[in-house]
Amino acid sequence: MAKRHILIADDDPSIRTLLRTFLEGEGYSISEARTGGEVIGLLSDNRGIDLLIVDLRMPELSGMDILQRIDDQDLGVPVVMMTAFGTSNVAIKAIQLGAYDYLTKPFELEDVLVAIRRFFEYQDLTAEVKALRVQVGARDPAERIVGRNTRMLEIYKTIGKVARTDATVLVTGETGTGKELVAETLHVNSQRRSAPLIKVACASLPETLLESELFGHEKGSFTSAYTQRKGRFELAHKGSIFLDEIGEMSLGTQKKLLRVLQEREFERVGGSTPIKIDTRVIAATNKDLLAEVDAGRFRADLYYRLNVITIHMPPLRERKDDIPFLVEHFLDKHRFAPGAPPAKITDLAIEQLDRHDWPGNVRELENTIERAVVLAQGDVITPQHLLLSPTSTNRIVDLAERIRSGTSLKETLADVERRMIVEALRQAGGDRDAAAESLGLQRRALVAKMKEHGVLDTSDEPISVSGE
Ligand SMILES: Nc1ncnc2c1ncn2[C@@H]1O[C@H](COP(=O)(O)OP(=O)(O)OP(=O)(O)O)[C@@H](O)[C@H]1O
Ligand SMILES: [Mg+2]
């Protein structure tokens, strides 16, 4: 592959030299610019620059102005912004203006390298996905997966790697995290995309109906089977089958499914002729399947068959940095009227979305935005249009998830303690004696804990929590 060409723009020559020496050593080809004017000049000359690393503070044009110019003039160059420590607002703004990433000065050279590598890997992957899309014909852009959180980038990489294999994929995650969307993306990016993706909701049918749904049946195999019928597995021949809510499948059906996965053949219900199929299996669950195995509700052997590749979708509360991107996407997807421009949203409303806990994950966010667009009549969405349920923050998050994400027992206990105190104070209308009593604490102990957790309350202000 040709060397990647990076343009480094900073008015400080020592930074330019440092980055040039280091990155050339890592195999990149480097150009330098001293001012914003030089940057725009070089970009307009089309010198084949693959990535621009630009300092926020520069003479003539600031990094932010450069971003704007790139956008205005359609220069199409991805940007990593360098900002001074403590200017995270600016960094967020930069990302919103289209920068791919930002680096906070002072930085370690290793961090720079990680950001650059991550970018090029991401770019390769999206280029691959785009190429595939072109072959399939225009995919509905409303159905694309949105998010730039590092865990999402990892997921895109996994999808990129496994889409074109026939490996069985298990997609796990809480409700509304995008499991079905991942299944669709896998299928569309596989060689099977010209054949159908067949979906089966395993939880919605009783055992016998589910089996006939999956495997089909012969005429007369049970009372209402008047005709022979093909099952979903047969319909998914050469394509993919999506087994949703697989954790709800009965042990009997699990056994039959295991055989299909092992032997790639089965018989219709009431039939004896083996039917061979060539189907890619994607399964999804919001349950902790290992716990189900332990509880004897899920076959261990099936679990290991399904668990060849697992894609775990993080809950939205653990990737809140994606909220602005998701909001933008949903504003675009849910217009007030066909052809109407997307609604706008205030910073304050975004802040409120950011504070919410999102037990229903991305689906809840999508519904919230869709409703807000209607309430705001397609104009500007303010906090009053969001109608977020206040109680959801009282939910203790999924413990399995906490363990998976490496949250310590101590942190979890502290989190629960803090939330309980806030809630008790809220219920008591700020009366510390009453709150202490409802918590079974002495007033003094409550005050000490409030201090410890940074819980502030003043009688005429709503209780707020600092340090989040
Ligand atoms: N990363 C994302 N980008 C854009 N849209 C998303 C994303 N994740 C989820 N959505 C949207 O949110 C909604 C819910 O997603 P999906 O149905 O895939 O969730 P799920 O994990 O299958 O939920 P459940 O477990 O309840 O079935 C869909 O409309 C989907 O398009
Ligand atoms: Mg689903």
XYZ file of C-alpha atoms and ligand atoms in Angstrom:
500
model
C 0.000 0.000 0.000
C 1.195 3.513 -0.752
C 2.430 5.502 2.198
C -0.265 7.478 3.960
C 0.306 11.187 3.690
C -0.285 13.305 6.776
C -0.242 17.097 6.892
C 0.841 18.539 10.240
C -0.261 22.100 10.882
C 1.058 23.953 13.891
C 2.756 27.305 14.238
C 5.128 25.825 16.798
C 8.103 24.416 14.851
C 9.153 22.125 17.707
C 5.803 20.309 17.619
C 6.011 19.943 13.839
C 9.511 18.517 13.991
C 8.666 16.190 16.849
C 5.637 14.770 15.060
C 7.411 14.578 11.713
C 10.362 12.628 13.074
C 8.189 10.256 15.021
C 5.587 9.622 12.325
C 8.122 9.252 9.519
C 9.707 6.597 11.685
C 6.316 4.871 11.777
C 6.151 4.783 7.989
C 3.987 7.807 7.210
C 4.874 10.512 4.736
C 4.639 13.976 6.263
C 4.072 17.533 5.087
C 4.054 20.589 7.288
C 2.130 23.848 7.373
C 2.793 26.843 9.567
C -0.441 28.766 9.120
C -4.079 28.153 8.279
C -3.533 29.820 4.938
C -0.828 27.321 4.064
C -3.115 24.456 5.050
C -5.913 25.588 2.766
C -3.373 26.206 -0.018
C -1.944 22.701 0.242
C -5.367 21.084 0.478
C -6.702 22.990 -2.512
C -3.677 21.939 -4.555
C -4.812 18.400 -3.928
C -1.480 16.963 -2.853
C -3.038 13.633 -1.922
C -3.238 14.358 1.772
C -4.944 11.534 3.670
C -5.176 13.144 7.068
C -4.735 16.605 8.562
C -3.527 17.068 12.123
C -4.115 20.683 12.984
C -3.614 22.831 16.033
C -6.649 24.693 17.265
C -4.698 27.871 17.870
C -2.950 29.114 14.749
C -2.342 32.493 13.153
C -4.640 33.692 10.315
C -7.150 30.846 10.485
C -7.813 28.851 13.633
C -8.249 25.090 13.528
C -11.977 25.678 13.777
C -11.936 28.061 10.786
C -10.031 25.445 8.842
C -12.670 22.842 9.632
C -15.307 25.239 8.387
C -13.374 25.923 5.162
C -12.888 22.231 4.549
C -16.604 21.791 4.856
C -17.509 24.861 2.764
C -15.090 24.030 -0.039
C -15.797 20.293 0.085
C -12.119 19.540 0.504
C -13.038 16.207 2.046
C -9.991 15.781 4.254
C -10.369 14.061 7.607
C -9.090 16.123 10.522
C -7.612 15.389 13.910
C -7.599 18.522 16.062
C -4.957 19.313 18.669
C -6.254 21.336 21.598
C -4.786 22.561 24.842
C -5.730 20.739 27.988
C -9.004 21.906 29.488
C -10.700 22.961 26.282
C -12.908 19.935 25.971
C -15.858 22.098 24.931
C -13.874 23.189 21.945
C -12.931 19.607 21.249
C -16.566 18.574 21.264
C -17.378 21.466 18.996
C -14.609 20.322 16.682
C -16.064 16.838 16.510
C -19.472 18.320 15.843
C -17.968 20.361 13.010
C -16.749 17.136 11.479
C -13.307 16.507 12.969
C -12.660 12.821 13.299
C -10.841 12.964 16.614
C -8.899 15.278 18.854
C -5.704 15.138 20.834
C -5.201 17.059 24.032
C -1.866 18.760 24.507
C 0.441 17.804 26.057
C 0.200 14.365 24.515
C 2.253 11.223 24.410
C 3.522 10.314 20.964
C 1.987 6.886 21.459
C -1.465 8.477 21.769
C -0.948 10.245 18.480
C -0.046 6.992 16.834
C -3.062 5.222 18.304
C -5.394 7.965 17.046
C -3.866 7.849 13.569
C -3.926 4.076 13.287
C -7.474 3.950 14.564
C -8.464 6.482 11.958
C -6.904 4.638 9.021
C -8.351 1.313 10.131
C -11.754 2.915 10.441
C -11.351 4.485 7.024
C -10.380 1.174 5.411
C -13.364 -0.447 6.971
C -15.826 2.226 5.871
C -14.305 2.188 2.389
C -14.885 -1.547 2.300
C -18.435 -1.169 3.523
C -19.072 1.596 0.992
C -17.728 -0.503 -1.855
C -20.063 -3.273 -0.828
C -22.985 -0.885 -0.621
C -22.358 0.312 -4.136
C -22.636 -3.269 -5.311
C -25.863 -3.851 -3.432
C -27.337 -0.617 -4.652
C -28.224 2.249 -2.396
C -28.920 1.038 1.115
C -31.357 3.091 3.088
C -29.135 5.581 4.918
C -31.706 5.678 7.712
C -30.625 2.167 8.607
C -26.951 2.762 9.082
C -25.257 2.202 12.423
C -24.268 5.478 13.990
C -21.611 6.004 16.635
C -17.945 6.810 16.998
C -17.376 5.601 20.521
C -14.266 3.429 20.613
C -16.321 0.376 21.504
C -18.496 0.990 18.458
C -15.407 1.327 16.280
C -14.282 -2.064 17.580
C -17.695 -3.456 16.655
C -17.448 -2.060 13.117
C -14.089 -3.756 12.808
C -15.496 -7.067 13.948
C -18.394 -6.734 11.522
C -15.921 -5.918 8.781
C -13.862 -8.993 9.567
C -16.623 -11.552 9.970
C -19.340 -10.324 7.587
C -17.957 -12.231 4.646
C -17.305 -15.432 6.518
C -20.007 -17.954 7.326
C -19.204 -17.925 11.030
C -22.152 -18.031 13.398
C -22.483 -14.743 15.241
C -24.078 -14.147 18.607
C -25.140 -10.557 19.243
C -25.698 -9.729 22.901
C -26.768 -6.590 24.707
C -29.636 -4.968 26.519
C -32.874 -4.135 24.808
C -32.676 -1.409 22.178
C -28.890 -1.405 21.799
C -29.006 -2.190 18.075
C -28.652 -5.968 17.928
C -31.005 -6.359 14.992
C -29.302 -3.512 13.185
C -26.005 -5.372 13.562
C -27.573 -8.526 12.137
C -28.800 -6.560 9.128
C -25.427 -4.932 8.640
C -23.691 -8.300 8.782
C -26.021 -9.707 6.162
C -25.847 -6.755 3.813
C -22.082 -6.840 3.924
C -21.845 -10.569 3.294
C -21.702 -12.448 0.031
C -25.171 -13.677 0.880
C -26.748 -10.268 0.469
C -28.610 -11.126 -2.743
C -30.458 -13.856 -0.825
C -32.822 -12.933 2.014
C -32.165 -12.317 5.683
C -34.940 -14.221 7.402
C -35.909 -13.115 10.909
C -37.500 -15.275 13.554
C -38.680 -13.899 16.891
C -38.161 -16.964 19.049
C -40.011 -15.533 22.044
C -43.287 -14.857 20.288
C -44.328 -18.438 19.491
C -45.113 -21.518 21.571
C -42.739 -24.442 21.103
C -44.601 -26.486 18.450
C -45.422 -23.463 16.337
C -41.854 -22.222 16.554
C -40.531 -25.572 15.362
C -42.849 -25.644 12.409
C -41.953 -22.035 11.717
C -38.243 -22.830 11.748
C -38.190 -26.210 10.063
C -41.499 -26.309 8.167
C -43.900 -29.212 8.280
C -45.358 -31.958 6.147
C -49.049 -32.141 5.373
C -50.993 -33.657 8.266
C -48.124 -33.560 10.736
C -50.421 -31.894 13.240
C -54.106 -31.015 13.217
C -53.891 -27.631 11.562
C -51.173 -28.640 9.077
C -53.350 -28.891 5.988
C -50.562 -28.360 3.529
C -46.870 -28.864 3.391
C -44.968 -25.768 4.367
C -41.367 -24.647 4.100
C -39.699 -23.417 7.256
C -37.633 -20.297 7.753
C -34.406 -22.226 7.517
C -35.320 -23.338 4.011
C -36.361 -19.821 3.064
C -32.993 -18.595 4.292
C -31.109 -21.009 2.011
C -28.072 -19.180 0.582
C -28.991 -16.249 2.820
C -28.909 -15.638 6.559
C -31.284 -16.421 9.388
C -31.669 -14.117 12.374
C -32.780 -15.940 15.504
C -33.916 -13.157 17.784
C -34.346 -13.622 21.545
C -32.721 -17.015 21.389
C -32.562 -17.107 25.189
C -36.324 -17.715 25.175
C -36.128 -20.870 23.073
C -37.352 -24.061 24.776
C -34.855 -26.823 25.541
C -36.551 -29.114 23.013
C -36.207 -26.633 20.169
C -32.654 -25.880 21.269
C -31.791 -29.518 20.711
C -33.115 -29.412 17.157
C -31.320 -26.182 16.465
C -28.072 -27.680 17.714
C -28.383 -30.434 15.162
C -28.931 -27.929 12.349
C -25.815 -26.057 13.408
C -23.768 -29.241 13.602
C -24.973 -31.077 10.538
C -26.482 -28.314 8.443
C -29.504 -30.487 7.847
C -32.902 -31.190 9.400
C -36.294 -32.696 8.638
C -39.589 -30.886 8.406
C -41.943 -31.486 11.337
C -43.672 -34.795 10.586
C -41.229 -35.566 7.760
C -38.304 -37.928 7.369
C -36.401 -36.612 4.364
C -33.317 -34.728 5.478
C -33.104 -31.258 3.983
C -29.690 -29.736 3.460
C -29.300 -26.026 3.940
C -26.639 -23.420 3.472
C -27.533 -20.644 5.871
C -25.587 -18.227 7.963
C -26.912 -18.080 11.505
C -26.995 -14.861 13.492
C -28.553 -15.087 16.947
C -29.375 -12.345 19.421
C -30.271 -12.192 23.067
C -30.608 -9.642 25.832
C -30.084 -12.359 28.410
C -26.844 -13.446 29.942
C -26.720 -16.804 28.187
C -24.006 -18.203 30.428
C -26.204 -17.549 33.435
C -29.029 -19.293 31.559
C -26.704 -22.233 30.998
C -25.909 -22.308 34.721
C -29.595 -22.201 35.551
C -30.215 -25.179 33.260
C -32.401 -23.216 30.878
C -29.960 -23.117 28.004
C -27.930 -25.985 26.567
C -24.215 -25.526 27.093
C -23.371 -27.259 23.799
C -25.667 -24.913 21.866
C -24.175 -21.963 23.668
C -20.685 -22.883 22.497
C -21.925 -23.443 18.929
C -23.529 -20.016 18.851
C -20.741 -18.265 20.619
C -18.166 -18.550 17.832
C -18.093 -14.799 17.364
C -19.815 -12.626 19.936
C -20.615 -8.998 19.359
C -21.584 -7.286 22.568
C -23.509 -4.055 22.140
C -22.692 -1.609 24.941
C -25.620 0.090 26.663
C -26.105 3.706 25.646
C -25.219 5.007 29.136
C -21.714 3.665 28.572
C -21.258 5.463 25.282
C -22.911 8.772 25.914
C -20.384 10.467 23.668
C -22.421 9.017 20.786
C -25.615 10.787 21.828
C -25.045 13.914 19.698
C -24.401 11.793 16.599
C -27.400 9.584 17.231
C -29.584 12.643 17.804
C -28.481 14.159 14.538
C -29.173 10.871 12.777
C -32.650 10.547 14.237
C -33.497 14.185 13.496
C -32.633 13.390 9.930
C -34.582 10.115 9.951
C -37.747 11.423 11.623
C -38.815 14.543 9.750
C -41.874 16.476 10.842
C -43.309 16.068 7.354
C -41.974 14.358 4.243
C -39.391 16.620 2.646
C -39.291 18.969 5.641
C -35.833 19.982 6.872
C -34.601 18.172 9.989
C -35.647 19.773 13.283
C -32.997 21.508 15.397
C -32.179 20.968 19.040
C -30.800 23.293 21.705
C -27.585 22.632 23.628
C -29.593 22.540 26.831
C -31.779 19.762 25.466
C -28.671 17.823 24.431
C -27.304 18.283 27.956
C -30.481 16.838 29.367
C -30.262 13.847 27.035
C -26.716 13.420 28.235
C -27.803 13.243 31.858
C -30.464 10.626 31.252
C -29.736 6.989 32.050
C -31.368 5.404 28.934
C -32.635 2.069 30.249
C -34.250 1.548 26.817
C -30.979 2.452 25.105
C -30.883 3.672 21.501
C -34.509 2.730 20.872
C -35.579 4.940 23.790
C -33.462 7.779 22.411
C -34.976 7.308 18.956
C -38.525 7.357 20.365
C -37.700 10.425 22.465
C -36.449 12.305 19.430
C -39.300 11.191 17.224
C -41.806 12.419 19.808
C -39.896 15.656 20.416
C -39.956 16.451 16.686
C -43.736 16.213 16.755
C -44.080 18.231 19.972
C -41.770 20.925 18.639
C -43.661 20.881 15.341
C -40.458 20.196 13.471
C -38.872 23.423 14.672
C -36.440 23.737 17.605
C -36.441 21.034 20.260
C -35.982 22.358 23.794
C -35.863 20.396 27.078
C -39.640 20.698 27.488
C -40.186 18.557 24.389
C -38.129 15.627 25.658
C -40.437 14.214 28.343
C -37.786 12.007 29.872
C -38.989 9.782 32.662
C -37.270 10.945 35.857
C -37.491 7.588 37.584
C -35.239 5.780 35.184
C -32.123 7.171 36.812
C -33.093 5.266 39.945
C -32.525 1.986 38.252
C -29.455 0.133 39.391
C -27.693 -0.771 36.196
C -27.330 -4.323 35.077
C -24.889 -5.995 37.430
C -23.629 -8.412 34.783
C -22.853 -5.412 32.626
C -20.946 -3.753 35.449
C -18.791 -6.801 35.905
C -18.163 -7.030 32.181
C -17.103 -3.409 31.991
C -14.753 -3.853 34.917
C -16.601 -1.595 37.356
C -15.428 -2.489 40.848
C -17.698 -3.481 43.717
C -16.606 -0.387 45.563
C -17.564 1.936 42.708
C -20.917 0.245 42.324
C -21.724 0.496 46.017
C -20.711 4.141 46.053
C -22.871 4.767 43.016
C -25.898 3.124 44.595
C -25.323 4.972 47.857
C -25.110 8.313 46.095
C -28.222 7.708 44.042
C -30.222 6.586 47.060
C -29.251 9.691 48.968
C -30.217 11.955 46.082
C -33.549 10.187 45.724
C -34.304 10.282 49.465
C -33.543 14.001 49.564
C -35.710 14.569 46.536
C -38.615 12.668 48.069
C -38.208 14.530 51.337
C -38.224 17.845 49.499
C -34.726 18.576 50.756
C -35.569 17.953 54.429
C -32.413 16.307 55.731
C -33.986 14.965 58.893
C -36.736 13.244 56.954
C -34.291 11.971 54.340
C -31.972 10.625 57.038
C -34.841 8.862 58.703
C -36.061 7.255 55.504
C -32.536 6.003 54.871
C -32.114 4.719 58.429
C -29.239 7.095 59.071
C -28.425 9.715 61.684
C -28.627 13.202 60.260
C -24.921 13.664 60.836
C -24.077 10.507 58.950
C -26.246 11.626 56.051
C -24.519 14.995 55.863
C -21.123 13.310 55.943
C -22.124 11.016 53.113
C -23.545 13.887 51.105
C -20.194 15.569 51.393
C -18.354 12.427 50.454
C -20.441 11.976 47.309
C -20.599 15.624 46.407
C -24.374 15.761 46.782
C -25.416 19.374 47.070
C -28.785 20.666 48.087
C -30.057 24.085 48.869
C -33.634 24.657 49.828
C -34.627 26.696 46.806
C -32.656 24.882 44.149
C -33.299 21.435 42.815
C -30.916 18.884 44.204
C -27.978 18.469 41.932
C -25.095 16.113 41.916
C -21.633 17.312 41.134
C -18.722 15.336 39.866
C -20.488 13.449 37.080
N -26.029 2.617 16.572
C -27.226 2.900 16.043
N -27.326 3.794 15.054
C -28.528 4.108 14.518
N -29.679 3.565 14.898
C -29.645 2.655 15.883
C -28.418 2.264 16.501
N -28.685 1.344 17.432
C -30.011 1.149 17.411
N -30.598 1.935 16.478
C -32.042 2.019 16.196
O -32.716 1.788 17.419
C -33.829 0.945 17.238
C -33.637 -0.313 18.059
O -32.570 -1.092 17.539
P -32.653 -2.688 17.393
O -34.035 -3.111 17.040
O -31.569 -3.129 16.503
O -32.341 -3.066 18.911
P -32.289 -4.514 19.613
O -31.001 -4.576 20.337
O -32.576 -5.569 18.598
O -33.465 -4.384 20.666
P -34.345 -5.570 21.362
O -33.433 -6.342 22.236
O -35.349 -4.804 22.153
O -34.932 -6.349 20.239
C -33.923 0.678 15.747
O -34.813 1.594 15.148
C -32.522 0.914 15.261
O -32.509 1.310 13.913
Mg -34.217 -6.831 18.521
